[in-house]
Tab-separated table of C-alpha atoms and ligand atoms in Angstrom:
chain	number	residue	atom	x	y	z
A	1	UNK	CA	-61.102	-66.018	-23.376
A	2	UNK	CA	-61.252	-66.888	-19.677
A	3	UNK	CA	-64.824	-67.435	-18.454
A	4	UNK	CA	-66.148	-64.776	-16.124
A	5	UNK	CA	-66.294	-66.167	-12.580
A	6	UNK	CA	-69.849	-66.972	-11.609
A	7	UNK	CA	-70.830	-66.100	-8.058
A	8	UNK	CA	-73.893	-67.452	-6.334
A	9	UNK	CA	-76.574	-64.840	-5.720
A	10	UNK	CA	-77.110	-63.763	-2.133
A	11	UNK	CA	-79.749	-62.842	0.328
A	12	UNK	CA	-77.983	-59.901	1.931
A	13	UNK	CA	-79.549	-59.356	5.342
A	14	UNK	CA	-78.746	-56.001	6.857
A	15	UNK	CA	-79.372	-56.070	10.616
A	16	UNK	CA	-79.742	-52.462	11.695
A	17	UNK	CA	-81.052	-51.377	8.294
A	18	UNK	CA	-82.443	-48.139	9.649
A	19	UNK	CA	-79.221	-47.177	11.440
A	20	UNK	CA	-76.455	-44.751	10.663
A	21	UNK	CA	-74.049	-47.152	9.004
A	22	UNK	CA	-76.714	-48.402	6.626
A	23	UNK	CA	-77.940	-44.963	5.729
A	24	UNK	CA	-74.547	-43.332	5.347
A	25	UNK	CA	-72.522	-46.119	3.826
A	26	UNK	CA	-74.254	-49.375	2.901
A	27	UNK	CA	-77.078	-48.135	0.687
A	28	UNK	CA	-74.652	-45.926	-1.167
A	29	UNK	CA	-72.122	-48.728	-1.717
A	30	UNK	CA	-74.796	-51.089	-2.884
A	31	UNK	CA	-76.314	-48.532	-5.222
A	32	UNK	CA	-72.886	-47.842	-6.750
A	33	UNK	CA	-72.255	-51.588	-7.204
A	34	UNK	CA	-75.672	-51.792	-8.923
A	35	UNK	CA	-74.668	-48.904	-11.138
A	36	UNK	CA	-71.509	-50.838	-12.113
A	37	UNK	CA	-73.569	-53.987	-12.793
A	38	UNK	CA	-71.618	-55.878	-10.167
A	39	UNK	CA	-74.459	-57.330	-8.143
A	40	UNK	CA	-75.729	-60.716	-9.197
A	41	UNK	CA	-79.112	-60.265	-10.860
A	42	UNK	CA	-80.842	-62.595	-8.384
A	43	UNK	CA	-79.381	-61.121	-5.231
A	44	UNK	CA	-81.869	-59.655	-2.803
A	45	UNK	CA	-81.318	-57.078	-0.058
A	46	UNK	CA	-83.358	-57.530	3.080
A	47	UNK	CA	-83.386	-54.738	5.644
A	48	UNK	CA	-84.045	-55.789	9.232
A	49	UNK	CA	-84.770	-53.536	12.142
A	50	UNK	CA	-87.140	-53.168	15.078
A	51	UNK	CA	-89.378	-50.372	13.736
A	52	UNK	CA	-92.530	-51.013	11.781
A	53	UNK	CA	-92.175	-50.508	8.039
A	54	UNK	CA	-93.459	-52.128	4.909
A	55	UNK	CA	-91.344	-52.685	1.816
A	56	UNK	CA	-92.525	-49.428	0.243
A	57	UNK	CA	-91.597	-47.254	3.222
A	58	UNK	CA	-88.243	-48.988	3.525
A	59	UNK	CA	-87.527	-48.329	-0.127
A	60	UNK	CA	-88.387	-44.683	0.547
A	61	UNK	CA	-85.881	-44.612	3.432
A	62	UNK	CA	-83.182	-46.010	1.147
A	63	UNK	CA	-84.006	-43.431	-1.512
A	64	UNK	CA	-83.837	-40.564	1.011
A	65	UNK	CA	-80.479	-41.814	2.277
A	66	UNK	CA	-79.092	-41.923	-1.243
A	67	UNK	CA	-80.381	-38.452	-1.889
A	68	UNK	CA	-78.728	-37.198	1.283
A	69	UNK	CA	-75.373	-38.948	1.048
A	70	UNK	CA	-74.705	-39.911	-2.555
A	71	UNK	CA	-72.494	-37.291	-4.159
A	72	UNK	CA	-73.847	-37.862	-7.613
A	73	UNK	CA	-77.150	-37.699	-9.388
A	74	UNK	CA	-79.288	-40.846	-9.054
A	75	UNK	CA	-79.965	-42.669	-12.267
A	76	UNK	CA	-83.617	-43.731	-12.670
A	77	UNK	CA	-82.827	-47.026	-14.369
A	78	UNK	CA	-80.240	-47.998	-11.781
A	79	UNK	CA	-82.531	-46.989	-8.972
A	80	UNK	CA	-85.402	-49.020	-10.314
A	81	UNK	CA	-83.164	-52.118	-10.577
A	82	UNK	CA	-81.781	-51.478	-7.120
A	83	UNK	CA	-85.062	-50.744	-5.369
A	84	UNK	CA	-86.561	-53.941	-6.807
A	85	UNK	CA	-84.083	-55.909	-4.685
A	86	UNK	CA	-85.085	-54.239	-1.412
A	87	UNK	CA	-87.523	-55.622	1.120
A	88	UNK	CA	-87.993	-55.174	4.855
A	89	UNK	CA	-88.596	-57.450	7.894
A	90	UNK	CA	-89.466	-56.099	11.300
A	91	UNK	CA	-87.523	-57.948	13.958
A	92	UNK	CA	-86.718	-56.792	17.464
A	93	UNK	CA	-83.154	-58.051	17.456
A	94	UNK	CA	-83.266	-58.926	21.165
A	95	UNK	CA	-86.312	-61.268	20.744
A	96	UNK	CA	-85.006	-64.640	19.610
A	97	UNK	CA	-88.415	-66.015	18.618
A	98	UNK	CA	-88.924	-63.277	16.073
A	99	UNK	CA	-86.075	-64.551	13.864
A	100	UNK	CA	-88.079	-67.558	12.761
A	101	UNK	CA	-90.035	-65.419	10.306
A	102	UNK	CA	-86.845	-65.346	8.211
A	103	UNK	CA	-87.711	-68.905	7.166
A	104	UNK	CA	-90.542	-67.494	5.075
A	105	UNK	CA	-88.255	-64.980	3.411
A	106	UNK	CA	-84.920	-66.628	2.786
A	107	UNK	CA	-84.101	-68.980	-0.019
A	108	UNK	CA	-81.115	-70.948	1.250
A	109	UNK	CA	-81.137	-73.404	-1.707
A	110	UNK	CA	-80.266	-71.013	-4.507
A	111	UNK	CA	-78.900	-68.095	-2.505
A	112	UNK	CA	-76.183	-67.708	0.104
A	113	UNK	CA	-77.224	-65.712	3.139
A	114	UNK	CA	-74.848	-62.896	3.978
A	115	UNK	CA	-75.684	-61.493	7.413
A	116	UNK	CA	-74.383	-57.954	7.791
A	117	UNK	CA	-74.320	-56.898	11.450
A	118	UNK	CA	-74.652	-53.115	11.025
A	119	UNK	CA	-75.427	-52.683	14.719
A	120	UNK	CA	-73.633	-52.152	18.039
A	121	UNK	CA	-71.730	-55.256	19.214
A	122	UNK	CA	-74.032	-55.457	22.241
A	123	UNK	CA	-76.600	-56.953	19.882
A	124	UNK	CA	-74.260	-59.513	18.242
A	125	UNK	CA	-74.998	-62.228	20.756
A	126	UNK	CA	-78.754	-62.105	20.342
A	127	UNK	CA	-78.513	-61.904	16.523
A	128	UNK	CA	-76.268	-64.972	16.463
A	129	UNK	CA	-78.570	-66.859	18.828
A	130	UNK	CA	-81.685	-65.732	16.973
A	131	UNK	CA	-80.285	-66.867	13.620
A	132	UNK	CA	-79.152	-70.209	15.039
A	133	UNK	CA	-82.513	-70.791	16.680
A	134	UNK	CA	-84.455	-69.970	13.546
A	135	UNK	CA	-82.592	-72.683	11.600
A	136	UNK	CA	-81.883	-70.461	8.554
A	137	UNK	CA	-78.109	-70.792	8.707
A	138	UNK	CA	-76.222	-73.224	6.466
A	139	UNK	CA	-72.528	-73.961	6.069
A	140	UNK	CA	-72.464	-71.452	3.282
A	141	UNK	CA	-73.929	-68.592	5.355
A	142	UNK	CA	-71.612	-65.677	6.158
A	143	UNK	CA	-71.609	-62.956	8.762
A	144	UNK	CA	-70.083	-59.505	8.249
A	145	UNK	CA	-69.107	-57.311	11.172
A	146	UNK	CA	-67.012	-54.244	11.636
A	147	UNK	CA	-65.316	-52.243	14.250
A	148	UNK	CA	-65.524	-51.639	17.072
A	149	UNK	CA	-64.785	-55.326	17.667
A	150	UNK	CA	-64.447	-54.714	21.395
A	151	UNK	CA	-62.591	-51.948	23.157
A	152	UNK	CA	-59.763	-54.132	24.479
A	153	UNK	CA	-58.523	-57.702	24.151
A	154	UNK	CA	-60.962	-59.081	26.683
A	155	UNK	CA	-64.116	-57.574	25.182
A	156	UNK	CA	-62.916	-58.432	21.658
A	157	UNK	CA	-62.509	-62.065	22.701
A	158	UNK	CA	-65.977	-62.069	24.205
A	159	UNK	CA	-67.497	-60.841	20.919
A	160	UNK	CA	-65.488	-63.296	18.851
A	161	UNK	CA	-66.424	-66.151	21.219
A	162	UNK	CA	-70.136	-65.420	20.878
A	163	UNK	CA	-69.897	-65.258	17.095
A	164	UNK	CA	-67.801	-68.438	16.993
A	165	UNK	CA	-70.607	-70.391	18.701
A	166	UNK	CA	-72.653	-69.962	15.519
A	167	UNK	CA	-70.288	-69.125	12.676
A	168	UNK	CA	-67.002	-70.857	11.964
A	169	UNK	CA	-63.973	-68.582	11.359
A	170	UNK	CA	-64.173	-69.033	7.566
A	171	UNK	CA	-67.749	-67.736	7.595
A	172	UNK	CA	-66.815	-64.530	9.418
A	173	UNK	CA	-65.918	-61.405	7.432
A	174	UNK	CA	-64.460	-58.658	9.687
A	175	UNK	CA	-64.313	-55.310	7.936
A	176	UNK	CA	-61.697	-52.621	8.224
A	177	UNK	CA	-62.832	-50.197	5.545
A	178	UNK	CA	-59.226	-49.081	4.935
A	179	UNK	CA	-58.544	-52.474	3.380
A	180	UNK	CA	-61.066	-51.641	0.707
A	181	UNK	CA	-59.280	-48.473	-0.309
A	182	UNK	CA	-57.595	-48.757	-3.657
A	183	UNK	CA	-54.351	-47.200	-2.497
A	184	UNK	CA	-54.014	-49.548	0.515
A	185	UNK	CA	-54.327	-52.509	-1.807
A	186	UNK	CA	-51.927	-50.914	-4.184
A	187	UNK	CA	-49.280	-51.220	-1.447
A	188	UNK	CA	-49.172	-54.921	-2.304
A	189	UNK	CA	-48.612	-54.224	-5.958
A	190	UNK	CA	-46.101	-51.466	-5.288
A	191	UNK	CA	-44.058	-53.580	-2.898
A	192	UNK	CA	-44.294	-57.018	-4.501
A	193	UNK	CA	-44.535	-56.298	-8.178
A	194	UNK	CA	-41.648	-53.823	-8.541
A	195	UNK	CA	-38.097	-55.016	-8.126
A	196	UNK	CA	-36.944	-51.476	-7.427
A	197	UNK	CA	-38.884	-51.649	-4.177
A	198	UNK	CA	-38.690	-55.336	-3.286
A	199	UNK	CA	-34.914	-55.052	-3.153
A	200	UNK	CA	-34.820	-51.741	-1.334
A	201	UNK	CA	-37.259	-52.297	1.451
A	202	UNK	CA	-35.490	-52.836	4.768
A	203	UNK	CA	-33.144	-51.381	7.355
A	204	UNK	CA	-30.296	-51.247	4.827
A	205	UNK	CA	-32.007	-48.702	2.643
A	206	UNK	CA	-34.809	-47.131	4.650
A	207	UNK	CA	-34.111	-44.564	7.319
A	208	UNK	CA	-37.611	-44.253	8.753
A	209	UNK	CA	-41.288	-44.325	7.765
A	210	UNK	CA	-44.097	-41.912	8.637
A	211	UNK	CA	-47.803	-42.722	8.494
A	212	UNK	CA	-50.256	-39.837	8.840
A	213	UNK	CA	-53.977	-40.171	8.956
A	214	UNK	CA	-55.200	-36.631	9.495
A	215	UNK	CA	-58.897	-35.892	9.677
A	216	UNK	CA	-60.698	-32.551	9.425
A	217	UNK	CA	-63.863	-33.907	10.981
A	218	UNK	CA	-64.485	-33.756	14.685
A	219	UNK	CA	-66.529	-36.377	16.394
A	220	UNK	CA	-69.659	-35.699	14.328
A	221	UNK	CA	-72.274	-36.069	17.032
A	222	UNK	CA	-70.812	-39.373	18.238
A	223	UNK	CA	-69.763	-38.200	21.687
A	224	UNK	CA	-71.036	-41.311	23.482
A	225	UNK	CA	-69.120	-43.695	21.237
A	226	UNK	CA	-66.018	-41.625	20.751
A	227	UNK	CA	-65.435	-40.470	24.309
A	228	UNK	CA	-65.356	-44.089	25.515
A	229	UNK	CA	-63.085	-45.010	22.674
A	230	UNK	CA	-60.510	-42.280	21.852
A	231	UNK	CA	-58.380	-41.948	18.756
A	232	UNK	CA	-55.981	-44.764	19.679
A	233	UNK	CA	-58.768	-47.360	19.667
A	234	UNK	CA	-60.930	-45.692	16.992
A	235	UNK	CA	-58.205	-45.277	14.357
A	236	UNK	CA	-54.842	-46.620	15.358
A	237	UNK	CA	-55.807	-50.118	16.581
A	238	UNK	CA	-57.318	-50.833	13.177
A	239	UNK	CA	-56.696	-48.507	10.233
A	240	UNK	CA	-53.144	-47.364	11.013
A	241	UNK	CA	-51.961	-50.793	12.110
A	242	UNK	CA	-53.391	-52.271	8.917
A	243	UNK	CA	-51.459	-49.770	6.817
A	244	UNK	CA	-48.351	-50.497	8.926
A	245	UNK	CA	-48.649	-54.267	8.388
A	246	UNK	CA	-49.082	-53.870	4.638
A	247	UNK	CA	-46.002	-51.694	4.484
A	248	UNK	CA	-43.820	-53.983	6.595
A	249	UNK	CA	-44.906	-57.596	6.158
A	250	UNK	CA	-42.793	-60.160	4.405
A	251	UNK	CA	-43.928	-61.184	0.880
A	252	UNK	CA	-46.795	-63.700	1.262
A	253	UNK	CA	-46.483	-66.917	-0.754
A	254	UNK	CA	-49.463	-65.800	-2.842
A	255	UNK	CA	-52.534	-63.619	-2.456
A	256	UNK	CA	-54.571	-66.160	-0.513
A	257	UNK	CA	-56.231	-64.733	2.565
A	258	UNK	CA	-54.495	-67.115	5.002
A	259	UNK	CA	-51.046	-66.280	3.693
A	260	UNK	CA	-51.574	-62.524	3.817
A	261	UNK	CA	-53.062	-62.728	7.279
A	262	UNK	CA	-50.181	-64.842	8.577
A	263	UNK	CA	-47.658	-62.322	7.399
A	264	UNK	CA	-49.581	-59.476	8.972
A	265	UNK	CA	-49.780	-61.340	12.276
A	266	UNK	CA	-46.010	-61.817	12.304
A	267	UNK	CA	-45.568	-58.046	12.145
A	268	UNK	CA	-48.081	-57.423	14.877
A	269	UNK	CA	-46.313	-59.908	17.089
A	270	UNK	CA	-43.013	-58.166	16.470
A	271	UNK	CA	-44.245	-54.705	17.556
A	272	UNK	CA	-42.119	-53.618	20.503
A	273	UNK	CA	-44.420	-53.139	23.510
A	274	UNK	CA	-44.960	-49.625	24.741
A	275	UNK	CA	-45.112	-49.769	28.535
A	276	UNK	CA	-45.140	-47.409	31.498
A	277	UNK	CA	-41.321	-47.303	31.216
A	278	UNK	CA	-41.222	-45.748	27.762
A	279	UNK	CA	-44.747	-44.404	27.195
A	280	UNK	CA	-43.714	-40.794	27.769
A	281	UNK	CA	-40.911	-40.816	25.251
A	282	UNK	CA	-42.866	-42.857	22.639
A	283	UNK	CA	-46.361	-41.442	22.665
A	284	UNK	CA	-48.196	-38.138	22.526
A	285	UNK	CA	-51.898	-37.738	23.314
A	286	UNK	CA	-53.766	-34.612	22.348
A	287	UNK	CA	-57.239	-33.152	22.572
A	288	UNK	CA	-58.489	-30.321	20.350
A	289	UNK	CA	-59.591	-26.979	21.651
A	290	UNK	CA	-61.657	-24.492	19.661
A	291	UNK	CA	-60.055	-23.120	16.518
A	292	UNK	CA	-60.536	-22.486	12.814
A	293	UNK	CA	-60.820	-24.921	9.948
A	294	UNK	CA	-60.814	-23.537	6.453
A	295	UNK	CA	-61.704	-20.121	7.929
A	296	UNK	CA	-64.639	-21.422	9.987
A	297	UNK	CA	-64.756	-21.357	13.715
A	298	UNK	CA	-65.170	-24.837	15.239
A	299	UNK	CA	-65.741	-25.817	18.872
A	300	UNK	CA	-63.232	-27.641	21.044
A	301	UNK	CA	-63.639	-31.295	21.989
A	302	UNK	CA	-65.031	-30.385	25.444
A	303	UNK	CA	-67.584	-28.057	23.825
A	304	UNK	CA	-68.991	-30.722	21.481
A	305	UNK	CA	-72.663	-31.654	21.827
A	306	UNK	CA	-73.227	-33.894	24.858
A	307	UNK	CA	-69.655	-33.394	26.113
A	308	UNK	CA	-68.497	-34.183	29.603
A	309	UNK	CA	-66.328	-31.208	30.382
A	310	UNK	CA	-63.912	-33.294	32.427
A	311	UNK	CA	-63.140	-35.752	29.680
A	312	UNK	CA	-59.492	-36.742	29.178
A	313	UNK	CA	-60.102	-38.804	26.036
A	314	UNK	CA	-57.581	-38.215	23.255
A	315	UNK	CA	-58.611	-36.960	19.820
A	316	UNK	CA	-55.002	-37.108	18.595
A	317	UNK	CA	-52.246	-39.628	19.009
A	318	UNK	CA	-48.682	-39.789	17.754
A	319	UNK	CA	-46.401	-42.759	18.391
A	320	UNK	CA	-42.903	-43.898	17.687
A	321	UNK	CA	-43.152	-47.594	16.840
A	322	UNK	CA	-40.342	-50.132	16.578
A	323	UNK	CA	-40.611	-53.514	14.896
A	324	UNK	CA	-38.332	-56.071	16.425
A	325	UNK	CA	-37.510	-58.290	13.491
A	326	UNK	CA	-34.660	-58.810	11.048
A	327	UNK	CA	-35.980	-56.581	8.284
A	328	UNK	CA	-36.875	-53.561	10.373
A	329	UNK	CA	-34.317	-53.510	13.189
A	330	UNK	CA	-33.350	-49.910	13.881
A	331	UNK	CA	-35.969	-48.320	11.587
A	332	UNK	CA	-38.436	-46.133	13.513
A	333	UNK	CA	-42.034	-45.776	12.382
A	334	UNK	CA	-43.797	-42.582	13.295
A	335	UNK	CA	-47.557	-42.778	13.302
A	336	UNK	CA	-49.973	-39.916	13.886
A	337	UNK	CA	-53.704	-39.514	13.583
A	338	UNK	CA	-56.101	-36.910	14.872
A	339	UNK	CA	-59.447	-35.268	14.487
A	340	UNK	CA	-59.899	-31.549	13.624
A	341	UNK	CA	-56.429	-31.371	12.095
A	342	UNK	CA	-55.404	-28.863	9.501
A	343	UNK	CA	-56.558	-30.880	6.487
A	344	UNK	CA	-57.786	-34.367	5.579
A	345	UNK	CA	-54.756	-36.275	4.494
A	346	UNK	CA	-53.727	-39.929	4.628
A	347	UNK	CA	-50.221	-40.631	3.478
A	348	UNK	CA	-47.226	-42.836	4.007
A	349	UNK	CA	-43.772	-41.321	3.609
A	350	UNK	CA	-40.776	-43.546	3.213
A	351	UNK	CA	-37.486	-41.813	3.853
A	352	UNK	CA	-34.555	-43.609	2.304
A	353	UNK	CA	-31.131	-43.370	3.854
A	354	UNK	CA	-28.871	-40.488	3.134
A	355	UNK	CA	-25.869	-41.067	0.901
A	356	UNK	CA	-22.570	-41.245	2.784
A	357	UNK	CA	-20.807	-38.664	0.643
A	358	UNK	CA	-21.739	-35.622	-1.429
A	359	UNK	CA	-19.955	-34.725	-4.697
A	360	UNK	CA	-22.419	-31.909	-5.563
A	361	UNK	CA	-21.323	-29.428	-2.948
A	362	UNK	CA	-22.005	-26.435	-5.166
A	363	UNK	CA	-25.751	-26.910	-5.109
A	364	UNK	CA	-25.936	-28.769	-1.804
A	365	UNK	CA	-23.053	-27.613	0.435
A	366	UNK	CA	-23.666	-29.959	3.339
A	367	UNK	CA	-25.483	-33.193	2.662
A	368	UNK	CA	-27.778	-34.550	-0.038
A	369	UNK	CA	-31.370	-34.779	1.066
A	370	UNK	CA	-32.647	-38.390	1.131
A	371	UNK	CA	-34.971	-39.797	-1.478
A	372	UNK	CA	-38.578	-39.992	-0.432
A	373	UNK	CA	-41.401	-42.206	-1.574
A	374	UNK	CA	-44.753	-40.620	-0.765
A	375	UNK	CA	-47.841	-42.734	-1.044
A	376	UNK	CA	-51.003	-40.644	-0.968
A	377	UNK	CA	-53.960	-42.682	0.203
A	378	UNK	CA	-56.510	-39.885	0.340
A	379	UNK	CA	-57.873	-37.522	-0.761
A	380	UNK	CA	-55.876	-37.608	-4.011
A	381	UNK	CA	-54.611	-41.135	-4.524
A	382	UNK	CA	-51.184	-41.455	-6.042
A	383	UNK	CA	-47.522	-42.094	-5.612
A	384	UNK	CA	-44.659	-39.585	-5.680
A	385	UNK	CA	-40.933	-40.164	-5.622
A	386	UNK	CA	-38.694	-37.276	-4.638
A	387	UNK	CA	-35.345	-37.535	-6.388
A	388	UNK	CA	-32.456	-35.213	-7.125
A	389	UNK	CA	-31.935	-34.144	-10.712
A	390	UNK	CA	-29.510	-32.005	-12.657
A	391	UNK	CA	-30.869	-28.575	-13.450
A	392	UNK	CA	-30.656	-28.268	-17.270
A	393	UNK	CA	-28.027	-25.723	-18.312
A	394	UNK	CA	-24.419	-25.252	-19.383
A	395	UNK	CA	-23.062	-23.963	-16.107
A	396	UNK	CA	-19.574	-24.964	-15.223
A	397	UNK	CA	-20.787	-26.754	-12.144
A	398	UNK	CA	-23.460	-29.426	-12.106
A	399	UNK	CA	-26.388	-27.983	-10.186
A	400	UNK	CA	-28.875	-30.393	-8.765
A	401	UNK	CA	-32.303	-29.869	-7.319
A	402	UNK	CA	-35.159	-31.882	-5.926
A	403	UNK	CA	-37.719	-33.080	-8.453
A	404	UNK	CA	-40.841	-35.152	-8.127
A	405	UNK	CA	-41.845	-38.137	-10.181
A	406	UNK	CA	-45.524	-37.768	-9.702
A	407	UNK	CA	-48.115	-40.442	-10.477
A	408	UNK	CA	-51.640	-39.381	-9.771
A	409	UNK	CA	-53.997	-42.337	-10.055
A	410	UNK	CA	-56.876	-40.302	-11.365
A	411	UNK	CA	-54.617	-39.140	-14.241
A	412	UNK	CA	-52.823	-42.398	-14.861
A	413	UNK	CA	-55.942	-44.550	-14.709
A	414	UNK	CA	-58.427	-42.135	-16.252
A	415	UNK	CA	-60.545	-44.909	-17.656
A	416	UNK	CA	-60.703	-47.002	-14.514
A	417	UNK	CA	-63.257	-46.287	-11.900
A	418	UNK	CA	-61.816	-46.007	-8.388
A	419	UNK	CA	-64.148	-47.896	-6.045
A	420	UNK	CA	-64.800	-46.738	-2.467
A	421	UNK	CA	-63.644	-48.899	0.424
A	422	UNK	CA	-67.117	-50.056	1.402
A	423	UNK	CA	-68.139	-50.868	-2.167
A	424	UNK	CA	-65.193	-53.164	-2.578
A	425	UNK	CA	-65.697	-54.882	0.781
A	426	UNK	CA	-69.422	-55.335	0.496
A	427	UNK	CA	-68.870	-56.857	-2.951
A	428	UNK	CA	-66.164	-59.210	-1.722
A	429	UNK	CA	-68.350	-60.322	1.210
A	430	UNK	CA	-71.159	-61.109	-1.253
A	431	UNK	CA	-68.699	-63.015	-3.423
A	432	UNK	CA	-67.267	-64.838	-0.407
A	433	UNK	CA	-63.659	-63.720	-0.973
A	434	UNK	CA	-62.017	-63.372	2.490
A	435	UNK	CA	-58.718	-61.809	1.329
A	436	UNK	CA	-59.499	-58.275	2.418
A	437	UNK	CA	-61.008	-59.146	5.772
A	438	UNK	CA	-59.403	-59.526	9.170
A	439	UNK	CA	-58.851	-62.729	11.069
A	440	UNK	CA	-59.645	-63.073	14.720
A	441	UNK	CA	-55.997	-63.632	15.555
A	442	UNK	CA	-54.953	-60.444	13.803
A	443	UNK	CA	-57.449	-58.344	15.740
A	444	UNK	CA	-56.475	-59.931	19.037
A	445	UNK	CA	-52.749	-59.329	18.419
A	446	UNK	CA	-53.506	-55.690	17.639
A	447	UNK	CA	-55.527	-55.345	20.823
A	448	UNK	CA	-52.747	-56.917	22.916
A	449	UNK	CA	-50.343	-54.208	21.742
A	450	UNK	CA	-52.881	-51.363	22.065
A	451	UNK	CA	-53.941	-52.495	25.560
A	452	UNK	CA	-50.393	-52.059	26.870
A	453	UNK	CA	-50.337	-48.461	25.638
A	454	UNK	CA	-53.741	-47.788	27.094
A	455	UNK	CA	-52.664	-49.281	30.423
A	456	UNK	CA	-49.445	-47.296	30.430
A	457	UNK	CA	-51.396	-44.106	29.849
A	458	UNK	CA	-53.790	-44.999	32.690
A	459	UNK	CA	-50.878	-45.514	35.058
A	460	UNK	CA	-49.177	-42.282	34.009
A	461	UNK	CA	-52.481	-40.527	34.659
A	462	UNK	CA	-51.517	-37.904	32.165
A	463	UNK	CA	-54.055	-35.521	30.640
A	464	UNK	CA	-53.975	-35.025	26.833
A	465	UNK	CA	-52.092	-32.071	25.522
A	466	UNK	CA	-54.337	-29.363	24.001
A	467	UNK	CA	-54.054	-28.330	20.362
A	468	UNK	CA	-56.212	-25.772	18.569
A	469	UNK	CA	-58.519	-27.235	15.908
A	470	UNK	CA	-57.093	-26.612	12.462
A	471	UNK	CA	-53.461	-27.234	13.435
A	472	UNK	CA	-51.264	-30.365	13.177
A	473	UNK	CA	-51.757	-31.445	16.790
A	474	UNK	CA	-49.819	-30.665	19.942
A	475	UNK	CA	-46.307	-29.355	19.659
A	476	UNK	CA	-45.132	-32.385	21.622
A	477	UNK	CA	-45.806	-34.457	18.478
A	478	UNK	CA	-43.055	-32.438	16.765
A	479	UNK	CA	-40.665	-33.084	19.652
A	480	UNK	CA	-41.289	-36.819	19.243
A	481	UNK	CA	-39.394	-36.665	15.950
A	482	UNK	CA	-37.177	-33.738	16.814
A	483	UNK	CA	-35.574	-35.825	19.535
A	484	UNK	CA	-34.501	-38.281	16.835
A	485	UNK	CA	-33.258	-35.475	14.545
A	486	UNK	CA	-36.264	-35.790	12.214
A	487	UNK	CA	-39.392	-33.853	11.318
A	488	UNK	CA	-42.915	-34.676	10.113
A	489	UNK	CA	-43.496	-34.405	6.402
A	490	UNK	CA	-45.002	-30.909	5.931
B	501	BG6	C1	-63.853	-44.708	11.170
B	501	BG6	C2	-63.765	-43.967	12.533
B	501	BG6	O1	-63.477	-46.058	11.335
B	501	BG6	O2	-62.980	-44.086	10.237
B	501	BG6	C3	-64.083	-42.515	12.352
B	501	BG6	O3	-64.668	-44.549	13.444
B	501	BG6	C4	-63.183	-41.907	11.279
B	501	BG6	O4	-63.895	-41.825	13.567
B	501	BG6	C5	-63.282	-42.742	9.991
B	501	BG6	O5	-63.612	-40.558	11.044
B	501	BG6	C6	-62.265	-42.261	8.958
B	501	BG6	O6	-62.456	-42.917	7.737
B	501	BG6	P1	-62.020	-42.239	6.344
B	501	BG6	O7	-62.287	-43.296	5.316
B	501	BG6	O8	-62.769	-41.005	6.213
B	501	BG6	O9	-60.553	-41.965	6.504
């Protein structure tokens, strides 16, 4: 039997341990990993923030967060193992001298320090400098950061430059939580482990591809962040482009991080720029007005708490994207994402080409509908293939109808636990496996493309189109496909 891989225990330092990200996501992910016995027994979790707390009150904060956000009952044994790992250090993150106290806490000989920056990027510079000054960093140390990594290419470079003064690129783990989602990773298996797809995955067989990331939530009290950001930067620059690169990249030589990243970069570099000359025909921006979601009245974007009534920030975006390379020439990609849409749904729909001729005119008088591959990323993970089948019977004519081959992951993999995105990524950061994290180059390529859209919008000076909460976005998003003789998957 192959030996189980042994990973070095960590000192996981959470900078911003009292903040929203820690309370809503990190404690929960770590607790679940504990529950699955996936955290090294000697790993410690050290919360760092500027408020005064002792270990006991920090443990209490973690417990309260779990009680508020964990959708399952806490197990006493798991909690006692988990809470024993927790401790707290008060550091004002802007005061470089205060970081030296970490020398009394960390054990850099037998543990790797994993520095999770769960704070706004404005603090990254001082954390990097404080850590460097304190002398606690070694070549093995890692830093974990997540979006927003800047709001454009320039600011993203500034952040990456600051971090690079202290951490080399192979020590930096940049999170996009979509890359931790089981179904996003399954795209690799689906594409590169199944000959039926590897040989049918280009402009010869595929007509077009749709990617939808629809959210029911609004901006959840994050007006200040979201209004400066908008849906293009908040969701498309990262999550949708990641899905797009996984769907379209060439097969990497193997699953090593550098090979996967290189293939993704090639796709990002091949994205046809959207500029002031084509922005109107290729993009739709929307902003939700008040409406109903699941029967409940919800306010419009401009009525959200703290709203500036004049805001022209988009909460919805739809794009037609073209990839200028050999494989995808002539295949349009339609991407849409928005807040306060009809339902939460993330899916990729691959429309194969129509057959040139129809011999089943009795059941389908005009043309045969194309096959579709639908990959559901959330909420119900699975894969469906829409095919045409003969209706059983002894009729004179062969009647055919659409049928679905439906593979729901929760049914097919009943015994396997499906891990959440954060769980997987936090675990991989602790293990030091960079495969699911983003390189600097990838992020900067994505920003270059997004910046040109943002600039084109600014020049067009166009206000976003209104759509009532609870719908599928502005009607203009339908025209985007209608113009090409297509329609969004219902
Ligand atoms: C985050 C965005 O990155 O992703 C949020 O900042 C968004 O605005 C969230 O709601 C969506 O994540 P998920 O996993 O719920 O699809």
